[in-house]
Amino acid sequence: MAEPTRDDVDALVGPATPHFAYQLRARVLELVEDLPENHEVRRYAEEKAELLDRLGYASSKAEEGPREADTRPGWAQIASSAPADEPLPR
Protein backbone atom coordinates (compact mmCIF):
# COMPACT_ATOMS: atom_id res chain seq x y z
CA MET A 1 0.00 0.00 0.00
CA ALA A 2 1.26 3.50 -0.81
CA GLU A 3 2.13 5.89 2.02
CA PRO A 4 -0.98 7.79 3.14
CA THR A 5 -1.33 11.45 2.22
CA ARG A 6 -3.24 14.43 3.57
CA ASP A 7 -5.68 13.90 0.71
CA ASP A 8 -6.34 10.37 1.95
CA VAL A 9 -7.09 11.73 5.43
CA ASP A 10 -9.33 14.45 3.98
CA ALA A 11 -11.22 11.87 1.92
CA LEU A 12 -12.19 10.10 5.15
CA VAL A 13 -12.91 13.21 7.23
CA GLY A 14 -14.65 15.34 4.60
CA PRO A 15 -18.09 13.70 4.66
CA ALA A 16 -18.06 13.08 8.42
CA THR A 17 -21.24 13.45 10.42
CA PRO A 18 -21.76 13.10 14.18
CA HIS A 19 -23.31 9.66 13.68
CA PHE A 20 -20.16 8.22 12.11
CA ALA A 21 -17.48 10.36 13.76
CA TYR A 22 -15.96 7.58 15.85
CA GLN A 23 -15.93 5.01 13.06
CA LEU A 24 -14.15 7.52 10.81
CA ARG A 25 -11.78 8.50 13.63
CA ALA A 26 -10.73 4.87 13.96
CA ARG A 27 -10.14 4.60 10.20
CA VAL A 28 -8.08 7.80 10.13
CA LEU A 29 -5.85 6.61 12.97
CA GLU A 30 -5.52 3.17 11.41
CA LEU A 31 -4.50 4.76 8.12
CA VAL A 32 -1.46 6.42 9.69
CA GLU A 33 -0.55 3.97 12.44
CA ASP A 34 2.60 2.78 10.63
CA LEU A 35 3.94 6.29 10.04
CA PRO A 36 6.58 7.70 12.41
CA GLU A 37 5.17 9.87 15.21
CA ASN A 38 6.79 13.02 13.80
CA HIS A 39 5.53 12.43 10.23
CA GLU A 40 3.60 15.41 8.84
CA VAL A 41 0.69 13.29 7.60
CA ARG A 42 0.41 11.46 10.93
CA ARG A 43 0.29 14.74 12.86
CA TYR A 44 -2.35 16.04 10.42
CA ALA A 45 -4.39 12.86 10.85
CA GLU A 46 -4.18 13.15 14.64
CA GLU A 47 -5.52 16.73 14.43
CA LYS A 48 -8.40 15.49 12.29
CA ALA A 49 -9.00 12.63 14.75
CA GLU A 50 -9.40 15.25 17.49
CA LEU A 51 -11.94 17.07 15.30
CA LEU A 52 -13.83 13.80 14.83
CA ASP A 53 -13.80 13.21 18.58
CA ARG A 54 -15.37 16.63 19.14
CA LEU A 55 -17.82 15.99 16.29
CA GLY A 56 -19.08 12.93 18.16
CA TYR A 57 -20.44 15.34 20.80
CA ALA A 58 -21.72 17.90 18.31
CA SER A 59 -24.50 18.26 15.77
CA SER A 60 -22.37 19.39 12.81
CA LYS A 61 -18.85 20.36 11.74
CA ALA A 62 -20.20 23.85 10.94
CA GLU A 63 -17.15 24.64 8.81
CA GLU A 64 -18.93 26.79 6.24
CA GLY A 65 -21.29 29.72 6.35
CA PRO A 66 -22.40 31.94 9.19
CA ARG A 67 -23.58 30.54 12.50
CA GLU A 68 -27.12 30.94 13.72
CA ALA A 69 -27.36 33.44 16.56
CA ASP A 70 -28.29 31.82 19.86
CA THR A 71 -30.75 34.69 20.32
CA ARG A 72 -32.86 33.34 17.45
CA PRO A 73 -36.40 32.50 18.67
CA GLY A 74 -36.63 28.85 19.69
CA TRP A 75 -32.86 28.34 19.72
CA ALA A 76 -32.79 27.49 23.44
CA GLN A 77 -35.10 24.53 22.78
CA ILE A 78 -32.62 22.97 20.33
CA ALA A 79 -30.54 21.15 22.91
CA SER A 80 -28.39 19.26 20.42
CA SER A 81 -27.25 22.32 18.49
CA ALA A 82 -23.48 22.35 18.86
CA PRO A 83 -20.74 22.72 16.24
CA ALA A 84 -17.61 20.55 16.47
CA ASP A 85 -15.48 23.45 17.69
CA GLU A 86 -17.92 23.97 20.61
CA PRO A 87 -19.34 20.49 21.30
CA LEU A 88 -21.86 19.59 23.96
CA PRO A 89 -20.50 18.62 27.38
CA ARG A 90 -19.41 15.00 27.61
mmCIF file of C-alpha atoms in Angstrom, residues 24-77:
data_model
loop_
_atom_site.group_PDB
_atom_site.id
_atom_site.type_symbol
_atom_site.label_atom_id
_atom_site.label_comp_id
_atom_site.label_asym_id
_atom_site.label_seq_id
_atom_site.Cartn_x
_atom_site.Cartn_y
_atom_site.Cartn_z
ATOM 1 C CA LEU A 24 -14.150 7.523 10.808
ATOM 2 C CA ARG A 25 -11.782 8.502 13.625
ATOM 3 C CA ALA A 26 -10.734 4.868 13.956
ATOM 4 C CA ARG A 27 -10.135 4.596 10.204
ATOM 5 C CA VAL A 28 -8.076 7.795 10.133
ATOM 6 C CA LEU A 29 -5.851 6.608 12.975
ATOM 7 C CA GLU A 30 -5.520 3.166 11.410
ATOM 8 C CA LEU A 31 -4.501 4.756 8.118
ATOM 9 C CA VAL A 32 -1.460 6.425 9.686
ATOM 10 C CA GLU A 33 -0.549 3.970 12.444
ATOM 11 C CA ASP A 34 2.596 2.777 10.626
ATOM 12 C CA LEU A 35 3.945 6.293 10.043
ATOM 13 C CA PRO A 36 6.578 7.705 12.412
ATOM 14 C CA GLU A 37 5.165 9.869 15.214
ATOM 15 C CA ASN A 38 6.789 13.022 13.798
ATOM 16 C CA HIS A 39 5.532 12.426 10.228
ATOM 17 C CA GLU A 40 3.596 15.413 8.839
ATOM 18 C CA VAL A 41 0.686 13.288 7.603
ATOM 19 C CA ARG A 42 0.405 11.461 10.927
ATOM 20 C CA ARG A 43 0.293 14.742 12.858
ATOM 21 C CA TYR A 44 -2.347 16.045 10.423
ATOM 22 C CA ALA A 45 -4.389 12.858 10.852
ATOM 23 C CA GLU A 46 -4.185 13.152 14.637
ATOM 24 C CA GLU A 47 -5.517 16.725 14.428
ATOM 25 C CA LYS A 48 -8.402 15.492 12.286
ATOM 26 C CA ALA A 49 -8.998 12.633 14.746
ATOM 27 C CA GLU A 50 -9.400 15.250 17.494
ATOM 28 C CA LEU A 51 -11.940 17.067 15.300
ATOM 29 C CA LEU A 52 -13.829 13.804 14.828
ATOM 30 C CA ASP A 53 -13.801 13.207 18.577
ATOM 31 C CA ARG A 54 -15.369 16.635 19.143
ATOM 32 C CA LEU A 55 -17.817 15.991 16.290
ATOM 33 C CA GLY A 56 -19.084 12.931 18.164
ATOM 34 C CA TYR A 57 -20.443 15.337 20.804
ATOM 35 C CA ALA A 58 -21.723 17.902 18.311
ATOM 36 C CA SER A 59 -24.496 18.256 15.772
ATOM 37 C CA SER A 60 -22.370 19.388 12.811
ATOM 38 C CA LYS A 61 -18.854 20.355 11.744
ATOM 39 C CA ALA A 62 -20.200 23.850 10.939
ATOM 40 C CA GLU A 63 -17.154 24.638 8.810
ATOM 41 C CA GLU A 64 -18.927 26.793 6.243
ATOM 42 C CA GLY A 65 -21.290 29.717 6.346
ATOM 43 C CA PRO A 66 -22.401 31.939 9.194
ATOM 44 C CA ARG A 67 -23.579 30.536 12.500
ATOM 45 C CA GLU A 68 -27.118 30.945 13.722
ATOM 46 C CA ALA A 69 -27.361 33.445 16.559
ATOM 47 C CA ASP A 70 -28.293 31.824 19.855
ATOM 48 C CA THR A 71 -30.748 34.695 20.320
ATOM 49 C CA ARG A 72 -32.865 33.345 17.453
ATOM 50 C CA PRO A 73 -36.402 32.502 18.674
ATOM 51 C CA GLY A 74 -36.626 28.853 19.691
ATOM 52 C CA TRP A 75 -32.862 28.340 19.722
ATOM 53 C CA ALA A 76 -32.790 27.491 23.444
ATOM 54 C CA GLN A 77 -35.100 24.534 22.779
#
